């Protein structure tokens, strides 16, 4: 099997995953060492989906099936590259996944299965490295309100407080689940919104 390398971006909605993903794609575009790259945003792998305008929460088995399909796809493409041979300029298949194994672990923390552990073992063999993006408690309110300003117009202080508390709980759960996963994980605080700097730290994490 030819060389694999991959990045998994995890964290809640206000942590800056989309901004970091954009910087990662630009960073990779300037590095021709890996010519084959696959980038899958959270819409292809997260637990919560919008179907016909309505939010749908996938069951544990439904979400596992999606993750299995994505991992199988990556392995098949990499095997194809091995069979046909690669140019000397290429290091192998490079992939970036957004909201993947930790998203599953947090959503189904009450029933962690052997299946997700098996998927993580495969991702580990594929050279996956995970980054958990977080925000400091004192910056949560600003980050939440800036993401969807219209949504928070007229909301009470208590409603914002509850939203911040919920995100803090989710953030801590992500940390706990990352410790239980076989996939190497670093945590990056995104308070400064220095997306390019974060991307470089992630890109060269090994």
GROMACS .gro file of C-alpha atoms in nm:
model
  206
    1UNK     CA    1   0.000   0.000   0.000
    2UNK     CA    2   0.132   0.346  -0.090
    3UNK     CA    3   0.176   0.608   0.176
    4UNK     CA    4  -0.130   0.757   0.341
    5UNK     CA    5  -0.151   1.080   0.537
    6UNK     CA    6  -0.456   1.253   0.670
    7UNK     CA    7  -0.598   1.524   0.893
    8UNK     CA    8  -0.922   1.510   1.091
    9UNK     CA    9  -1.068   1.839   1.215
   10UNK     CA   10  -1.297   1.815   1.517
   11UNK     CA   11  -1.477   2.059   1.744
   12UNK     CA   12  -1.814   2.227   1.784
   13UNK     CA   13  -1.970   2.468   1.536
   14UNK     CA   14  -1.812   2.789   1.667
   15UNK     CA   15  -1.454   2.667   1.701
   16UNK     CA   16  -1.336   2.769   1.353
   17UNK     CA   17  -1.325   2.440   1.163
   18UNK     CA   18  -1.439   2.593   0.833
   19UNK     CA   19  -1.183   2.875   0.851
   20UNK     CA   20  -0.900   2.635   0.936
   21UNK     CA   21  -1.011   2.402   0.657
   22UNK     CA   22  -0.984   2.684   0.404
   23UNK     CA   23  -0.632   2.766   0.523
   24UNK     CA   24  -0.531   2.399   0.509
   25UNK     CA   25  -0.648   2.371   0.148
   26UNK     CA   26  -0.449   2.681   0.055
   27UNK     CA   27  -0.141   2.551   0.235
   28UNK     CA   28  -0.162   2.220   0.055
   29UNK     CA   29  -0.210   2.394  -0.281
   30UNK     CA   30   0.133   2.553  -0.234
   31UNK     CA   31   0.298   2.217  -0.159
   32UNK     CA   32   0.318   1.986  -0.462
   33UNK     CA   33   0.471   1.697  -0.265
   34UNK     CA   34   0.129   1.528  -0.245
   35UNK     CA   35  -0.058   1.567  -0.570
   36UNK     CA   36  -0.358   1.352  -0.475
   37UNK     CA   37  -0.580   1.513  -0.212
   38UNK     CA   38  -0.933   1.443  -0.094
   39UNK     CA   39  -1.119   1.693   0.126
   40UNK     CA   40  -1.453   1.598   0.277
   41UNK     CA   41  -1.639   1.864   0.472
   42UNK     CA   42  -1.866   1.782   0.766
   43UNK     CA   43  -2.167   1.754   0.533
   44UNK     CA   44  -2.034   1.415   0.424
   45UNK     CA   45  -1.972   1.272   0.769
   46UNK     CA   46  -2.145   1.445   1.061
   47UNK     CA   47  -2.425   1.301   1.275
   48UNK     CA   48  -2.672   1.586   1.224
   49UNK     CA   49  -2.797   1.648   0.869
   50UNK     CA   50  -3.053   1.873   0.705
   51UNK     CA   51  -3.287   1.673   0.481
   52UNK     CA   52  -3.547   1.866   0.279
   53UNK     CA   53  -3.503   2.162   0.511
   54UNK     CA   54  -3.545   1.961   0.831
   55UNK     CA   55  -3.272   1.850   1.069
   56UNK     CA   56  -3.223   1.475   1.098
   57UNK     CA   57  -3.023   1.309   1.373
   58UNK     CA   58  -2.871   0.984   1.246
   59UNK     CA   59  -2.884   0.673   1.458
   60UNK     CA   60  -2.560   0.519   1.580
   61UNK     CA   61  -2.569   0.247   1.314
   62UNK     CA   62  -2.662   0.493   1.037
   63UNK     CA   63  -2.369   0.714   1.125
   64UNK     CA   64  -2.129   0.422   1.154
   65UNK     CA   65  -2.232   0.311   0.806
   66UNK     CA   66  -2.150   0.656   0.667
   67UNK     CA   67  -1.808   0.654   0.833
   68UNK     CA   68  -1.738   0.303   0.706
   69UNK     CA   69  -1.824   0.409   0.352
   70UNK     CA   70  -1.593   0.710   0.369
   71UNK     CA   71  -1.300   0.506   0.504
   72UNK     CA   72  -1.356   0.231   0.246
   73UNK     CA   73  -1.360   0.491  -0.031
   74UNK     CA   74  -1.025   0.634   0.081
   75UNK     CA   75  -0.867   0.290   0.105
   76UNK     CA   76  -0.994   0.191  -0.241
   77UNK     CA   77  -0.853   0.507  -0.397
   78UNK     CA   78  -0.520   0.454  -0.228
   79UNK     CA   79  -0.508   0.092  -0.344
   80UNK     CA   80  -0.578   0.211  -0.697
   81UNK     CA   81  -0.281   0.447  -0.677
   82UNK     CA   82  -0.063   0.157  -0.563
   83UNK     CA   83  -0.173  -0.064  -0.850
   84UNK     CA   84  -0.108   0.187  -1.127
   85UNK     CA   85   0.210   0.329  -0.976
   86UNK     CA   86   0.283   0.686  -0.872
   87UNK     CA   87   0.505   0.965  -0.991
   88UNK     CA   88   0.813   1.040  -0.787
   89UNK     CA   89   0.671   1.379  -0.690
   90UNK     CA   90   0.382   1.225  -0.497
   91UNK     CA   91   0.404   1.102  -0.139
   92UNK     CA   92   0.071   0.925  -0.169
   93UNK     CA   93  -0.291   1.005  -0.095
   94UNK     CA   94  -0.355   1.299   0.138
   95UNK     CA   95  -0.697   1.347   0.296
   96UNK     CA   96  -0.875   1.597   0.520
   97UNK     CA   97  -1.190   1.498   0.707
   98UNK     CA   98  -1.415   1.732   0.906
   99UNK     CA   99  -1.622   1.602   1.197
  100UNK     CA  100  -1.557   1.230   1.195
  101UNK     CA  101  -1.473   0.983   1.474
  102UNK     CA  102  -1.488   1.227   1.769
  103UNK     CA  103  -1.818   1.363   1.639
  104UNK     CA  104  -1.949   1.007   1.662
  105UNK     CA  105  -1.800   0.944   2.005
  106UNK     CA  106  -1.951   1.262   2.151
  107UNK     CA  107  -2.293   1.203   1.996
  108UNK     CA  108  -2.308   0.845   2.124
  109UNK     CA  109  -2.092   0.872   2.435
  110UNK     CA  110  -2.338   0.656   2.630
  111UNK     CA  111  -2.278   0.360   2.398
  112UNK     CA  112  -1.927   0.358   2.251
  113UNK     CA  113  -1.906   0.052   2.026
  114UNK     CA  114  -1.627  -0.174   1.906
  115UNK     CA  115  -1.715  -0.062   1.552
  116UNK     CA  116  -1.595   0.296   1.604
  117UNK     CA  117  -1.277   0.162   1.765
  118UNK     CA  118  -1.219  -0.059   1.460
  119UNK     CA  119  -1.267   0.239   1.229
  120UNK     CA  120  -1.022   0.441   1.435
  121UNK     CA  121  -0.768   0.161   1.407
  122UNK     CA  122  -0.802   0.174   1.029
  123UNK     CA  123  -0.766   0.553   1.028
  124UNK     CA  124  -0.455   0.521   1.246
  125UNK     CA  125  -0.302   0.278   0.994
  126UNK     CA  126  -0.388   0.530   0.722
  127UNK     CA  127  -0.174   0.793   0.896
  128UNK     CA  128  -0.461   1.000   1.033
  129UNK     CA  129  -0.386   1.275   1.285
  130UNK     CA  130  -0.663   1.463   1.463
  131UNK     CA  131  -0.689   1.825   1.573
  132UNK     CA  132  -0.949   1.940   1.825
  133UNK     CA  133  -1.027   2.310   1.789
  134UNK     CA  134  -1.142   2.486   2.106
  135UNK     CA  135  -1.235   2.832   2.235
  136UNK     CA  136  -1.174   2.980   2.581
  137UNK     CA  137  -1.482   3.026   2.804
  138UNK     CA  138  -1.446   3.406   2.810
  139UNK     CA  139  -1.464   3.422   2.428
  140UNK     CA  140  -1.759   3.191   2.374
  141UNK     CA  141  -2.030   3.456   2.379
  142UNK     CA  142  -1.858   3.667   2.114
  143UNK     CA  143  -1.789   3.364   1.894
  144UNK     CA  144  -2.149   3.240   1.918
  145UNK     CA  145  -2.310   3.576   1.846
  146UNK     CA  146  -2.076   3.659   1.557
  147UNK     CA  147  -2.154   3.334   1.374
  148UNK     CA  148  -2.528   3.404   1.332
  149UNK     CA  149  -2.594   3.763   1.450
  150UNK     CA  150  -2.959   3.768   1.339
  151UNK     CA  151  -3.033   3.453   1.533
  152UNK     CA  152  -2.931   3.616   1.860
  153UNK     CA  153  -3.116   3.944   1.820
  154UNK     CA  154  -3.365   3.980   2.103
  155UNK     CA  155  -3.234   3.677   2.294
  156UNK     CA  156  -3.196   3.710   2.669
  157UNK     CA  157  -2.875   3.702   2.871
  158UNK     CA  158  -2.992   3.376   3.024
  159UNK     CA  159  -3.034   3.215   2.681
  160UNK     CA  160  -2.679   3.311   2.584
  161UNK     CA  161  -2.549   3.183   2.917
  162UNK     CA  162  -2.715   2.846   2.857
  163UNK     CA  163  -2.569   2.826   2.504
  164UNK     CA  164  -2.219   2.894   2.639
  165UNK     CA  165  -2.259   2.633   2.911
  166UNK     CA  166  -2.372   2.375   2.657
  167UNK     CA  167  -2.071   2.441   2.433
  168UNK     CA  168  -1.834   2.418   2.728
  169UNK     CA  169  -1.982   2.079   2.817
  170UNK     CA  170  -1.945   1.961   2.458
  171UNK     CA  171  -1.587   2.087   2.444
  172UNK     CA  172  -1.495   1.892   2.756
  173UNK     CA  173  -1.663   1.582   2.618
  174UNK     CA  174  -1.457   1.615   2.299
  175UNK     CA  175  -1.141   1.628   2.512
  176UNK     CA  176  -1.243   1.319   2.707
  177UNK     CA  177  -1.325   1.122   2.395
  178UNK     CA  178  -0.999   1.228   2.227
  179UNK     CA  179  -0.808   1.078   2.520
  180UNK     CA  180  -0.988   0.748   2.467
  181UNK     CA  181  -0.917   0.731   2.095
  182UNK     CA  182  -0.615   0.562   1.939
  183UNK     CA  183  -0.574   0.845   1.687
  184UNK     CA  184  -0.305   1.100   1.791
  185UNK     CA  185  -0.474   1.430   1.874
  186UNK     CA  186  -0.359   1.784   1.943
  187UNK     CA  187  -0.576   2.063   2.080
  188UNK     CA  188  -0.553   2.414   1.936
  189UNK     CA  189  -0.719   2.714   2.097
  190UNK     CA  190  -0.857   2.941   1.826
  191UNK     CA  191  -0.918   3.258   2.031
  192UNK     CA  192  -0.681   3.464   1.814
  193UNK     CA  193  -0.842   3.349   1.486
  194UNK     CA  194  -0.496   3.307   1.333
  195UNK     CA  195  -0.619   3.048   1.085
  196UNK     CA  196  -0.304   3.029   0.872
  197UNK     CA  197  -0.085   2.971   1.176
  198UNK     CA  198  -0.316   2.696   1.302
  199UNK     CA  199  -0.315   2.535   0.958
  200UNK     CA  200   0.065   2.518   0.953
  201UNK     CA  201   0.071   2.364   1.299
  202UNK     CA  202  -0.182   2.101   1.190
  203UNK     CA  203  -0.029   2.035   0.849
  204UNK     CA  204   0.312   1.953   0.991
  205UNK     CA  205   0.182   1.759   1.294
  206UNK     CA  206   0.317   1.404   1.286
   0.00000   0.00000   0.00000
